[in-house]
Amino acid sequence: MFTILVVDDEPRQVKALVAVIRQLKPAYTVMEAYDGDEALDIIRRDKVDILISDINMPHLSGIALIEILSKLTPTPKIVMLTGYDEFEYAVQALRFQAFDYLLKPIGKPELTVLLERLEALLLEEQHSSQKLLTDQRQLAATAPVYEYYLMNQWIHLRADSGELSEVRARLHNASARGAIILFALHNKLALSESETIEASCALRESILQQFDPSDQLCVFRLEEDSRLLVLPYFCESAEGINKLLPIFDRLSSMNSPESGLNIAIAAGPVVQDLLVDAAYSFKQAHSALSALFYGGQRKVIMADDSPLHFSSRFPFKEEFSLFMNALNEQDDYALQKLVGGHLDKLKDHKCDPVLLKDEWYGFMLQAVKPVRNQLEDEDCRTWMAELKLQLYNCREYTEIRPILLTFLLKVHRLFHRHSKTQQQVVITQCIQYITQNYNKDISLEEVSGRYHFHPSYFSTLFKSIAEIGFSEYVQKVRIDEAKKLILSTDKKMNEIALCVGYRDAAYFNKTFKKETGVSPNKYKRIQKLE
């Protein structure tokens, strides 16, 4: 049915995960690789639908692997395996369009849900690709398909000498000054790719209607983003671009709030030879579009007068913990105040819009994990897909505010829909897990991740139900077990320390005395006297 490739530099991890996948999905072809290079060779040789890869691998890491795969077509659905302390890498993976990530150790229920989501998405894409192919064939009768290919080759500096000659002929200008003008079609609605292409084709016709047919202009869609149209325009100076402002105003006035569609326009700088230097003018125009994000109500911007320098850092990541605290405390007012203050800081800091959206979508994926079990999988997948579309389609930073608030308030409701009984069941399971694994390294992050909770929320929940802090409870269990071993065995104290999960005997002695008031040896003597 579908093909999965599992890659990890630890063979036992690979074998165990492959065995579980084959049990859950016997119709799947499951392949194995033990480093990033081997995985890359397999993907280039065979059709792989799903890649499950560890992040930390020698030589070619998981991040480096998906960065390479992001440039290949087709790209498999990518799931990263990560420890809790590697979440920064998981966010980086999401920027390269990874589908999701799994926290180690991987539970069978979580893996089952993930595989079902992936299968539903792959089946939907199979259906959509057939529909898109049909739509594209219908559009091919009117859309300049070959021109679209040729001009994209040119604007991305991939055209060979023969293709450059064809571009020269299509632009009807051998060598002259000019600039690249970009028209960005933004839609707040969940349009399919075929619907977006149809809307961009309509916009293309509207652009051409604004000019004299004798100008023989070429307007083409950008291959990596169906919402962007490119117009190479020949003129001697920026004054020639300024003369187009009435046309730009008419086009931008076509914005339709009812349909959720609007248009932004950016012009790159005039270059000496547009045929040769189009890529530079294009890059500057593209950056100018980003400047509109903080630019208020302007719908047209020139690269020459736009602030093109954005911060490449996201300095307010620590504020995500404040949002989680507000969710835990059921404070709607605090959430609204935090969102407003957060966005104002980002505006003042001029954070790169793409980075801003990447960081927030990564946080959304993390925040929704604890409450995912309260939603039907299809509903959750659809919700997150719509959120991503809305977030990445925001033209201005003010448009992000209602999206973030709506998301946070919904998560807030889901957080507190848990009944007391459900919470008690989780904590009871957690206590049982601690009782069975007290002799191992147990951390709040590991246990909360096992039950799909954010650590700070899980800590509060544990204390409210168990009436003792998480760390204090783990310590109590270990000391109680140590007491039993002291009285029932002849083991030395450093051996007992290891048996109950303490790697440092001195720390064990200190903790034991703090808990009981006496050292382990004195406790043994006292108990024997009694």
Short mmCIF file of C-alpha atoms in Angstrom, two decimals:
data_model
loop_
_atom_site.label_atom_id
_atom_site.label_comp_id
_atom_site.label_asym_id
_atom_site.label_seq_id
_atom_site.Cartn_x
_atom_site.Cartn_y
_atom_site.Cartn_z
CA MET A 1 0.00 0.00 0.00
CA PHE A 2 2.53 2.61 1.21
CA THR A 3 6.27 2.41 1.87
CA ILE A 4 7.88 3.47 5.17
CA LEU A 5 11.60 3.95 5.74
CA VAL A 6 12.87 3.90 9.35
CA VAL A 7 16.34 5.38 9.91
CA ASP A 8 18.30 5.46 13.18
CA ASP A 9 21.95 4.79 14.02
CA GLU A 10 20.83 2.44 16.81
CA PRO A 11 19.94 -0.93 15.18
CA ARG A 12 17.87 -2.09 18.17
CA GLN A 13 15.68 1.02 17.93
CA VAL A 14 15.18 0.41 14.21
CA LYS A 15 14.31 -3.27 14.62
CA ALA A 16 11.85 -2.58 17.44
CA LEU A 17 10.08 0.24 15.59
CA VAL A 18 9.93 -1.73 12.32
CA ALA A 19 8.39 -4.70 14.15
CA VAL A 20 5.64 -2.54 15.68
CA ILE A 21 4.87 -0.84 12.34
CA ARG A 22 4.61 -4.21 10.55
CA GLN A 23 2.23 -5.38 13.27
CA LEU A 24 0.08 -2.25 12.95
CA LYS A 25 0.24 -1.96 9.14
CA PRO A 26 0.89 -5.41 7.62
CA ALA A 27 0.03 -4.13 4.12
CA TYR A 28 2.87 -1.58 4.24
CA THR A 29 6.38 -2.12 2.90
CA VAL A 30 8.75 -1.24 5.75
CA MET A 31 12.44 -0.58 4.99
CA GLU A 32 15.41 0.02 7.29
CA ALA A 33 18.47 2.29 7.22
CA TYR A 34 21.14 2.89 9.83
CA ASP A 35 22.46 6.30 8.86
CA GLY A 36 21.39 9.38 6.88
CA ASP A 37 23.52 8.54 3.82
CA GLU A 38 21.99 5.07 3.48
CA ALA A 39 18.49 6.55 3.85
CA LEU A 40 19.20 9.16 1.16
CA ASP A 41 20.39 6.45 -1.26
CA ILE A 42 17.20 4.43 -0.65
CA ILE A 43 14.92 7.44 -1.17
CA ARG A 44 16.68 8.37 -4.41
CA ARG A 45 16.39 4.77 -5.64
CA ASP A 46 12.93 3.75 -4.41
CA LYS A 47 9.61 5.50 -3.88
CA VAL A 48 9.28 6.18 -0.14
CA ASP A 49 5.99 7.57 1.15
CA ILE A 50 6.90 8.02 4.83
CA LEU A 51 10.29 8.63 6.44
CA ILE A 52 10.68 8.14 10.20
CA SER A 53 14.14 9.41 11.16
CA ASP A 54 16.11 10.05 14.31
CA ILE A 55 17.38 13.65 14.64
CA ASN A 56 20.80 12.87 16.14
CA MET A 57 22.86 10.67 13.82
CA PRO A 58 26.58 10.79 13.00
CA HIS A 59 27.79 12.37 9.75
CA LEU A 60 24.43 13.14 8.08
CA SER A 61 22.00 14.14 10.84
CA GLY A 62 18.22 13.93 10.60
CA ILE A 63 18.00 17.72 10.12
CA ALA A 64 20.61 17.66 7.34
CA LEU A 65 18.78 14.74 5.71
CA ILE A 66 15.39 16.49 5.57
CA GLU A 67 17.03 19.71 4.37
CA ILE A 68 18.32 17.72 1.36
CA LEU A 69 14.95 15.99 0.91
CA SER A 70 13.11 19.35 0.96
CA LYS A 71 14.78 20.07 -2.38
CA LEU A 72 13.78 16.75 -3.95
CA THR A 73 10.51 15.88 -5.66
CA PRO A 74 8.53 14.03 -4.56
CA THR A 75 9.35 14.43 -0.86
CA PRO A 76 8.16 11.73 1.57
CA LYS A 77 6.12 12.63 4.65
CA ILE A 78 8.78 13.11 7.33
CA VAL A 79 8.44 12.26 11.03
CA MET A 80 11.36 13.05 13.33
CA LEU A 81 12.26 11.03 16.43
CA THR A 82 13.51 13.26 19.22
CA GLY A 83 14.18 13.44 22.92
CA TYR A 84 12.35 16.12 24.90
CA ASP A 85 15.52 18.21 25.24
CA GLU A 86 15.85 18.28 21.43
CA PHE A 87 12.62 20.20 20.83
CA GLU A 88 14.55 23.08 19.20
CA TYR A 89 15.65 20.62 16.51
CA ALA A 90 12.05 19.47 16.06
CA VAL A 91 10.98 23.08 15.36
CA GLN A 92 13.85 23.35 12.87
CA ALA A 93 12.59 20.16 11.21
CA LEU A 94 9.10 21.66 10.90
CA ARG A 95 10.60 24.58 8.97
CA PHE A 96 11.72 22.06 6.36
CA GLN A 97 8.11 20.84 6.15
CA ALA A 98 8.45 17.79 8.39
CA PHE A 99 4.97 16.33 9.01
CA ASP A 100 5.38 15.82 12.76
CA TYR A 101 7.73 14.54 15.44
CA LEU A 102 7.58 11.79 18.06
CA LEU A 103 9.08 12.05 21.53
CA LYS A 104 11.16 9.11 22.70
CA PRO A 105 10.35 6.64 24.13
CA ILE A 106 7.68 6.00 21.51
CA GLY A 107 4.41 4.57 22.77
CA LYS A 108 2.40 2.18 20.61
CA PRO A 109 -0.85 4.23 20.93
CA GLU A 110 0.90 7.42 19.79
CA LEU A 111 2.51 5.58 16.85
CA THR A 112 -0.87 4.10 15.90
CA VAL A 113 -2.50 7.54 15.81
CA LEU A 114 0.38 8.97 13.77
CA LEU A 115 0.22 6.19 11.16
CA GLU A 116 -3.54 6.63 10.81
CA ARG A 117 -3.08 10.39 10.27
CA LEU A 118 -0.38 9.77 7.67
CA GLU A 119 -2.45 7.16 5.84
CA ALA A 120 -5.49 9.48 5.73
CA LEU A 121 -3.32 12.32 4.39
CA LEU A 122 -1.63 10.15 1.74
CA LEU A 123 -4.98 8.81 0.55
CA GLU A 124 -6.36 12.33 0.41
CA GLU A 125 -3.33 13.53 -1.56
CA GLN A 126 -3.72 10.66 -4.01
CA HIS A 127 -7.29 11.76 -4.60
CA SER A 128 -6.30 15.45 -4.73
CA SER A 129 -3.47 14.82 -7.17
CA GLN A 130 -5.87 13.10 -9.53
CA LYS A 131 -8.28 16.03 -9.22
CA LEU A 132 -5.46 18.56 -9.59
CA LEU A 133 -4.24 16.75 -12.71
CA THR A 134 -7.72 16.96 -14.18
CA ASP A 135 -7.99 20.65 -13.27
CA GLN A 136 -4.58 21.42 -14.74
CA ARG A 137 -5.52 19.70 -17.99
CA GLN A 138 -8.64 21.85 -18.15
CA LEU A 139 -6.61 25.00 -17.43
CA ALA A 140 -3.93 24.04 -19.94
CA ALA A 141 -6.20 25.10 -22.81
CA THR A 142 -5.97 28.73 -21.66
CA ALA A 143 -2.91 28.89 -19.34
CA PRO A 144 0.53 29.48 -20.90
CA VAL A 145 1.99 26.23 -19.56
CA TYR A 146 5.28 26.25 -21.42
CA GLU A 147 5.74 29.95 -20.81
CA TYR A 148 5.22 29.29 -17.10
CA TYR A 149 8.03 26.70 -17.18
CA LEU A 150 10.36 28.79 -19.29
CA MET A 151 10.01 32.02 -17.30
CA ASN A 152 10.51 30.20 -13.99
CA GLN A 153 13.71 28.72 -15.37
CA TRP A 154 14.83 32.26 -16.17
CA ILE A 155 13.86 34.00 -12.92
CA HIS A 156 15.57 31.24 -10.88
CA LEU A 157 18.79 31.36 -12.99
CA ARG A 158 18.27 27.82 -14.32
CA ALA A 159 17.75 28.66 -18.01
CA ASP A 160 20.31 27.38 -20.53
CA SER A 161 21.42 29.41 -23.55
CA GLY A 162 18.61 28.08 -25.75
CA GLU A 163 15.98 28.87 -23.12
CA LEU A 164 17.46 32.35 -22.62
CA SER A 165 17.04 32.99 -26.34
CA GLU A 166 13.37 32.01 -26.03
CA VAL A 167 12.94 34.29 -23.00
CA ARG A 168 14.51 37.16 -24.97
CA ALA A 169 12.03 36.56 -27.79
CA ARG A 170 9.03 36.38 -25.45
CA LEU A 171 10.01 39.60 -23.69
CA HIS A 172 10.36 41.34 -27.09
CA ASN A 173 13.41 43.20 -25.82
CA ALA A 174 16.98 42.20 -26.53
CA SER A 175 18.74 44.05 -23.72
CA ALA A 176 17.23 46.93 -21.76
CA ARG A 177 16.71 48.37 -18.30
CA GLY A 178 13.75 47.23 -16.27
CA ALA A 179 12.43 45.80 -13.00
CA ILE A 180 10.49 42.82 -11.66
CA ILE A 181 7.01 43.53 -10.27
CA LEU A 182 5.32 40.99 -8.00
CA PHE A 183 1.59 40.58 -7.41
CA ALA A 184 0.77 38.57 -4.29
CA LEU A 185 -2.65 36.95 -3.99
CA HIS A 186 -3.55 36.35 -0.34
CA ASN A 187 -6.49 34.24 0.68
CA LYS A 188 -7.74 33.70 4.24
CA LEU A 189 -9.99 30.84 3.19
CA ALA A 190 -8.90 27.23 2.89
CA LEU A 191 -8.54 27.15 -0.90
CA SER A 192 -7.19 24.02 -2.54
CA GLU A 193 -4.15 24.26 -4.78
CA SER A 194 -6.30 24.03 -7.90
CA GLU A 195 -8.60 26.82 -6.59
CA THR A 196 -5.54 29.00 -5.86
CA ILE A 197 -4.22 28.42 -9.38
CA GLU A 198 -7.61 29.32 -10.80
CA ALA A 199 -7.67 32.56 -8.75
CA SER A 200 -4.12 33.46 -9.85
CA CYS A 201 -5.08 32.86 -13.49
CA ALA A 202 -8.00 35.27 -13.06
CA LEU A 203 -5.66 37.84 -11.49
CA ARG A 204 -3.25 37.41 -14.40
CA GLU A 205 -6.00 38.25 -16.85
CA SER A 206 -6.95 41.31 -14.77
CA ILE A 207 -3.33 42.53 -14.81
CA LEU A 208 -3.02 42.16 -18.58
CA GLN A 209 -6.31 44.03 -19.10
CA GLN A 210 -4.79 47.08 -17.38
CA PHE A 211 -2.14 47.45 -20.10
CA ASP A 212 -2.26 48.07 -23.82
CA PRO A 213 -2.25 44.73 -25.71
CA SER A 214 0.49 46.15 -27.95
CA ASP A 215 2.83 46.11 -24.94
CA GLN A 216 2.85 42.29 -25.25
CA LEU A 217 3.58 41.85 -21.56
CA CYS A 218 4.43 38.50 -20.01
CA VAL A 219 2.87 37.69 -16.62
CA PHE A 220 3.63 34.30 -15.11
CA ARG A 221 2.94 32.35 -11.93
CA LEU A 222 5.82 31.45 -9.60
CA GLU A 223 6.30 27.68 -9.47
CA GLU A 224 7.02 27.46 -5.73
CA ASP A 225 4.09 29.68 -4.74
CA SER A 226 0.90 29.72 -6.82
CA ARG A 227 -0.15 32.96 -5.11
CA LEU A 228 2.69 35.01 -6.64
CA LEU A 229 2.58 36.46 -10.16
CA VAL A 230 5.68 37.95 -11.82
CA LEU A 231 5.70 40.81 -14.32
CA PRO A 232 9.02 41.73 -16.01
CA TYR A 233 8.59 45.42 -16.88
CA PHE A 234 10.99 47.41 -19.06
CA CYS A 235 11.59 51.07 -18.13
CA GLU A 236 14.53 53.43 -17.90
CA SER A 237 14.20 54.40 -14.23
CA ALA A 238 12.07 54.21 -11.09
CA GLU A 239 9.97 57.01 -12.58
CA GLY A 240 8.67 54.48 -15.09
CA ILE A 241 7.48 52.28 -12.20
CA ASN A 242 5.87 55.28 -10.49
CA LYS A 243 3.78 55.91 -13.59
CA LEU A 244 2.17 52.51 -13.00
CA LEU A 245 0.84 53.50 -9.56
CA PRO A 246 -2.69 54.26 -10.89
CA ILE A 247 -2.78 50.75 -12.37
CA PHE A 248 -1.53 49.29 -9.09
CA ASP A 249 -4.24 51.19 -7.19
CA ARG A 250 -6.96 49.83 -9.47
CA LEU A 251 -5.68 46.27 -9.06
CA SER A 252 -5.33 46.51 -5.28
CA SER A 253 -8.87 47.96 -5.08
CA MET A 254 -10.08 44.58 -6.39
CA ASN A 255 -9.61 43.19 -2.88
CA SER A 256 -12.68 41.26 -1.80
CA PRO A 257 -13.31 40.88 1.96
CA GLU A 258 -16.30 38.64 1.20
CA SER A 259 -14.18 36.07 -0.64
CA GLY A 260 -11.17 36.49 1.65
CA LEU A 261 -8.96 37.45 -1.31
CA ASN A 262 -6.72 40.49 -1.45
CA ILE A 263 -3.78 41.67 -3.51
CA ALA A 264 -0.42 43.18 -2.53
CA ILE A 265 2.05 44.58 -5.05
CA ALA A 266 5.82 45.08 -4.78
CA ALA A 267 8.29 46.43 -7.34
CA GLY A 268 11.97 45.56 -7.34
CA PRO A 269 14.71 48.07 -8.27
CA VAL A 270 15.35 48.97 -11.91
CA VAL A 271 18.45 47.09 -13.16
CA GLN A 272 20.76 47.82 -16.09
CA ASP A 273 19.92 44.67 -18.05
CA LEU A 274 16.70 42.97 -16.98
CA LEU A 275 17.38 39.83 -18.98
CA VAL A 276 20.63 39.30 -17.06
CA ASP A 277 19.84 40.78 -13.64
CA ALA A 278 16.17 39.84 -13.21
CA ALA A 279 16.94 37.51 -10.27
CA TYR A 280 18.30 40.43 -8.20
CA SER A 281 15.29 42.65 -8.87
CA PHE A 282 13.00 39.68 -8.13
CA LYS A 283 14.71 38.98 -4.78
CA GLN A 284 14.39 42.62 -3.71
CA ALA A 285 10.72 42.73 -4.72
CA HIS A 286 10.08 39.55 -2.74
CA SER A 287 11.73 41.09 0.33
CA ALA A 288 9.64 44.22 -0.14
CA LEU A 289 6.48 42.12 0.07
CA SER A 290 7.63 40.95 3.50
CA ALA A 291 8.04 44.59 4.55
CA LEU A 292 4.27 45.01 4.10
CA PHE A 293 3.85 42.72 7.10
CA TYR A 294 4.60 45.62 9.45
CA GLY A 295 3.72 48.34 6.95
CA GLY A 296 0.19 49.24 7.99
CA GLN A 297 -2.44 49.68 5.31
CA ARG A 298 -0.17 50.09 2.29
CA LYS A 299 -1.01 47.72 -0.55
CA VAL A 300 1.83 48.79 -2.87
CA ILE A 301 5.50 49.01 -1.90
CA MET A 302 8.72 49.77 -3.75
CA ALA A 303 11.91 47.91 -2.87
CA ASP A 304 13.84 51.19 -2.85
CA ASP A 305 11.81 52.64 0.04
CA SER A 306 11.05 49.52 2.10
CA PRO A 307 12.81 48.48 5.33
CA LEU A 308 14.27 45.23 4.06
CA HIS A 309 16.31 44.29 7.13
CA PHE A 310 14.43 41.96 9.46
CA SER A 311 15.80 40.39 12.61
CA SER A 312 16.80 36.77 12.02
CA ARG A 313 16.29 35.97 15.72
CA PHE A 314 13.11 35.20 17.62
CA PRO A 315 14.04 36.68 21.03
CA PHE A 316 10.75 36.15 22.84
CA LYS A 317 10.53 32.34 22.87
CA GLU A 318 10.55 32.30 26.66
CA GLU A 319 7.13 33.97 26.53
CA PHE A 320 5.64 30.70 25.28
CA SER A 321 5.87 29.43 28.88
CA LEU A 322 3.76 32.43 29.96
CA PHE A 323 1.06 31.40 27.48
CA MET A 324 1.11 27.84 28.87
CA ASN A 325 0.77 29.21 32.43
CA ALA A 326 -2.21 31.36 31.41
CA LEU A 327 -3.82 28.27 29.85
CA ASN A 328 -3.28 26.31 33.06
CA GLU A 329 -4.70 29.10 35.21
CA GLN A 330 -7.85 29.51 33.07
CA ASP A 331 -7.12 33.22 32.64
CA ASP A 332 -8.70 34.47 29.39
CA TYR A 333 -7.84 38.10 30.15
CA ALA A 334 -4.18 37.22 30.69
CA LEU A 335 -4.13 35.38 27.35
CA GLN A 336 -5.51 38.40 25.47
CA LYS A 337 -3.09 40.75 27.20
CA LEU A 338 -0.13 38.45 26.52
CA VAL A 339 -0.97 38.13 22.81
CA GLY A 340 -1.25 41.91 22.39
CA GLY A 341 2.00 42.62 24.23
CA HIS A 342 3.82 39.80 22.44
CA LEU A 343 2.86 41.04 18.97
CA ASP A 344 3.78 44.64 19.85
CA LYS A 345 7.25 43.47 20.88
CA LEU A 346 7.65 41.51 17.64
CA LYS A 347 6.68 44.59 15.65
CA ASP A 348 9.17 46.79 17.50
CA HIS A 349 11.85 44.14 17.06
CA LYS A 350 10.97 43.70 13.36
CA CYS A 351 11.12 39.92 13.64
CA ASP A 352 11.29 38.18 10.25
CA PRO A 353 7.64 37.33 9.35
CA VAL A 354 8.48 33.81 8.15
CA LEU A 355 10.46 33.09 11.33
CA LEU A 356 7.62 34.49 13.44
CA LYS A 357 5.12 32.18 11.77
CA ASP A 358 7.46 29.17 11.99
CA GLU A 359 8.02 29.66 15.72
CA TRP A 360 4.33 30.16 16.46
CA TYR A 361 3.23 27.15 14.43
CA GLY A 362 5.85 25.06 16.23
CA PHE A 363 4.42 26.24 19.55
CA MET A 364 0.87 25.46 18.38
CA LEU A 365 1.88 21.88 17.54
CA GLN A 366 3.43 21.52 21.00
CA ALA A 367 0.51 23.13 22.83
CA VAL A 368 -2.15 20.97 21.16
CA LYS A 369 -0.45 17.63 21.90
CA PRO A 370 -1.76 17.34 25.50
CA VAL A 371 -5.37 17.78 24.35
CA ARG A 372 -5.21 15.91 21.04
CA ASN A 373 -6.92 12.88 22.60
CA GLN A 374 -10.04 15.02 23.17
CA LEU A 375 -10.54 15.51 19.43
CA GLU A 376 -11.31 13.13 16.63
CA ASP A 377 -8.07 12.64 14.72
CA GLU A 378 -9.60 13.93 11.50
CA ASP A 379 -10.96 17.02 13.28
CA CYS A 380 -7.58 17.77 14.85
CA ARG A 381 -5.71 17.32 11.57
CA THR A 382 -8.19 19.56 9.73
CA TRP A 383 -8.06 22.18 12.48
CA MET A 384 -4.26 22.36 12.47
CA ALA A 385 -4.13 22.44 8.66
CA GLU A 386 -6.57 25.36 8.59
CA LEU A 387 -4.61 27.14 11.32
CA LYS A 388 -1.39 26.76 9.37
CA LEU A 389 -3.02 28.10 6.21
CA GLN A 390 -4.48 31.09 8.07
CA LEU A 391 -1.23 31.83 9.88
CA TYR A 392 1.04 31.66 6.84
CA ASN A 393 -1.42 33.70 4.74
CA CYS A 394 -1.35 36.67 7.12
CA ARG A 395 -0.29 39.79 5.22
CA GLU A 396 0.06 41.95 8.31
CA TYR A 397 1.05 41.19 11.86
CA THR A 398 -2.29 42.51 13.15
CA GLU A 399 -4.05 39.67 11.32
CA ILE A 400 -2.18 37.17 13.51
CA ARG A 401 -3.79 38.40 16.74
CA PRO A 402 -7.29 36.88 16.22
CA ILE A 403 -5.75 33.64 14.93
CA LEU A 404 -3.58 33.24 18.02
CA LEU A 405 -6.38 34.20 20.40
CA THR A 406 -8.87 31.81 18.78
CA PHE A 407 -6.32 28.99 18.97
CA LEU A 408 -5.30 29.67 22.58
CA LEU A 409 -8.88 29.99 23.81
CA LYS A 410 -9.86 26.73 22.12
CA VAL A 411 -6.87 24.93 23.63
CA HIS A 412 -7.81 26.54 26.95
CA ARG A 413 -11.30 25.00 26.75
CA LEU A 414 -9.87 21.63 25.78
CA PHE A 415 -7.33 21.76 28.60
CA HIS A 416 -10.08 22.09 31.18
CA ARG A 417 -12.60 19.75 29.60
CA HIS A 418 -10.73 16.93 31.30
CA SER A 419 -12.91 15.58 34.06
CA LYS A 420 -11.44 15.03 37.53
CA THR A 421 -11.86 11.30 36.99
CA GLN A 422 -9.82 11.36 33.77
CA GLN A 423 -7.08 13.33 35.47
CA GLN A 424 -7.04 10.92 38.39
CA VAL A 425 -6.71 7.97 36.01
CA VAL A 426 -3.67 9.59 34.39
CA ILE A 427 -2.02 10.37 37.73
CA THR A 428 -2.80 6.86 39.00
CA GLN A 429 -1.07 5.43 35.92
CA CYS A 430 1.83 7.79 36.50
CA ILE A 431 2.17 6.69 40.13
CA GLN A 432 2.13 3.07 38.99
CA TYR A 433 4.83 3.84 36.43
CA ILE A 434 7.01 5.49 39.11
CA THR A 435 6.50 2.52 41.45
CA GLN A 436 7.66 0.14 38.72
CA ASN A 437 10.56 2.27 37.48
CA TYR A 438 11.88 4.10 40.56
CA ASN A 439 15.28 2.44 40.05
CA LYS A 440 15.71 4.17 36.67
CA ASP A 441 16.37 7.77 35.71
CA ILE A 442 12.92 9.34 35.98
CA SER A 443 12.34 12.99 35.08
CA LEU A 444 9.26 15.21 34.99
CA GLU A 445 9.85 15.85 31.27
CA GLU A 446 10.05 12.14 30.42
CA VAL A 447 6.93 11.15 32.39
CA SER A 448 4.84 14.14 31.24
CA GLY A 449 5.81 13.39 27.64
CA ARG A 450 4.74 9.76 28.10
CA TYR A 451 1.24 11.00 28.97
CA HIS A 452 1.24 13.82 26.38
CA PHE A 453 1.24 16.72 28.83
CA HIS A 454 3.28 19.90 28.94
CA PRO A 455 5.71 19.55 31.93
CA SER A 456 4.53 22.67 33.78
CA TYR A 457 0.86 21.68 33.46
CA PHE A 458 1.60 18.07 34.41
CA SER A 459 3.52 19.19 37.52
CA THR A 460 0.55 21.27 38.70
CA LEU A 461 -1.91 18.45 37.93
CA PHE A 462 0.19 15.83 39.77
CA LYS A 463 0.45 17.93 42.92
CA SER A 464 -3.26 18.82 42.94
CA ILE A 465 -4.31 15.15 42.81
CA ALA A 466 -1.46 13.33 44.60
CA GLU A 467 -1.14 16.16 47.16
CA ILE A 468 2.63 15.92 46.85
CA GLY A 469 5.06 17.27 44.27
CA PHE A 470 6.31 14.98 41.49
CA SER A 471 9.98 15.05 42.59
CA GLU A 472 9.03 14.64 46.24
CA TYR A 473 6.92 11.59 45.39
CA VAL A 474 9.71 9.94 43.39
CA GLN A 475 12.07 10.58 46.32
CA LYS A 476 9.58 9.14 48.81
CA VAL A 477 9.14 5.93 46.77
CA ARG A 478 12.88 5.48 46.48
CA ILE A 479 13.52 6.03 50.19
CA ASP A 480 10.68 3.65 51.16
CA GLU A 481 12.19 0.96 48.91
CA ALA A 482 15.63 1.67 50.36
CA LYS A 483 14.26 1.10 53.88
CA LYS A 484 12.97 -2.33 52.81
CA LEU A 485 16.32 -3.30 51.31
CA ILE A 486 18.25 -2.06 54.37
CA LEU A 487 16.19 -4.31 56.66
CA SER A 488 15.81 -7.34 54.41
CA THR A 489 19.26 -7.68 52.77
CA ASP A 490 22.95 -7.50 53.58
CA LYS A 491 23.68 -5.20 50.64
CA LYS A 492 26.10 -2.35 51.16
CA MET A 493 24.66 1.16 51.18
CA ASN A 494 26.18 2.11 47.82
CA GLU A 495 24.58 -1.00 46.32
CA ILE A 496 21.21 -0.10 47.81
CA ALA A 497 21.59 3.43 46.43
CA LEU A 498 21.99 2.01 42.92
CA CYS A 499 19.07 -0.37 43.40
CA VAL A 500 16.69 2.49 44.17
CA GLY A 501 17.83 4.86 41.39
CA TYR A 502 20.61 6.92 42.99
CA ARG A 503 23.88 6.88 41.06
CA ASP A 504 25.68 8.88 43.77
CA ALA A 505 25.92 7.16 47.17
CA ALA A 506 26.74 10.43 48.97
CA TYR A 507 23.64 12.07 47.53
CA PHE A 508 21.60 9.02 48.56
CA ASN A 509 22.86 9.31 52.15
CA LYS A 510 22.02 13.02 52.24
CA THR A 511 18.54 12.47 50.78
CA PHE A 512 17.83 9.53 53.12
CA LYS A 513 18.76 11.60 56.17
CA LYS A 514 16.66 14.52 54.97
CA GLU A 515 13.65 12.20 54.52
CA THR A 516 14.01 10.13 57.73
CA GLY A 517 16.10 12.28 60.06
CA VAL A 518 18.90 9.68 60.31
CA SER A 519 21.56 8.21 58.04
CA PRO A 520 20.95 4.81 56.37
CA ASN A 521 23.45 3.05 58.70
CA LYS A 522 21.92 4.58 61.82
CA TYR A 523 18.44 3.68 60.58
CA LYS A 524 19.57 0.05 60.27
CA ARG A 525 21.00 0.02 63.81
CA ILE A 526 17.87 1.60 65.30
CA GLN A 527 15.55 -0.84 63.57
CA LYS A 528 17.61 -3.83 64.75
CA LEU A 529 17.45 -2.62 68.36
CA GLU A 530 13.68 -2.37 68.14
#
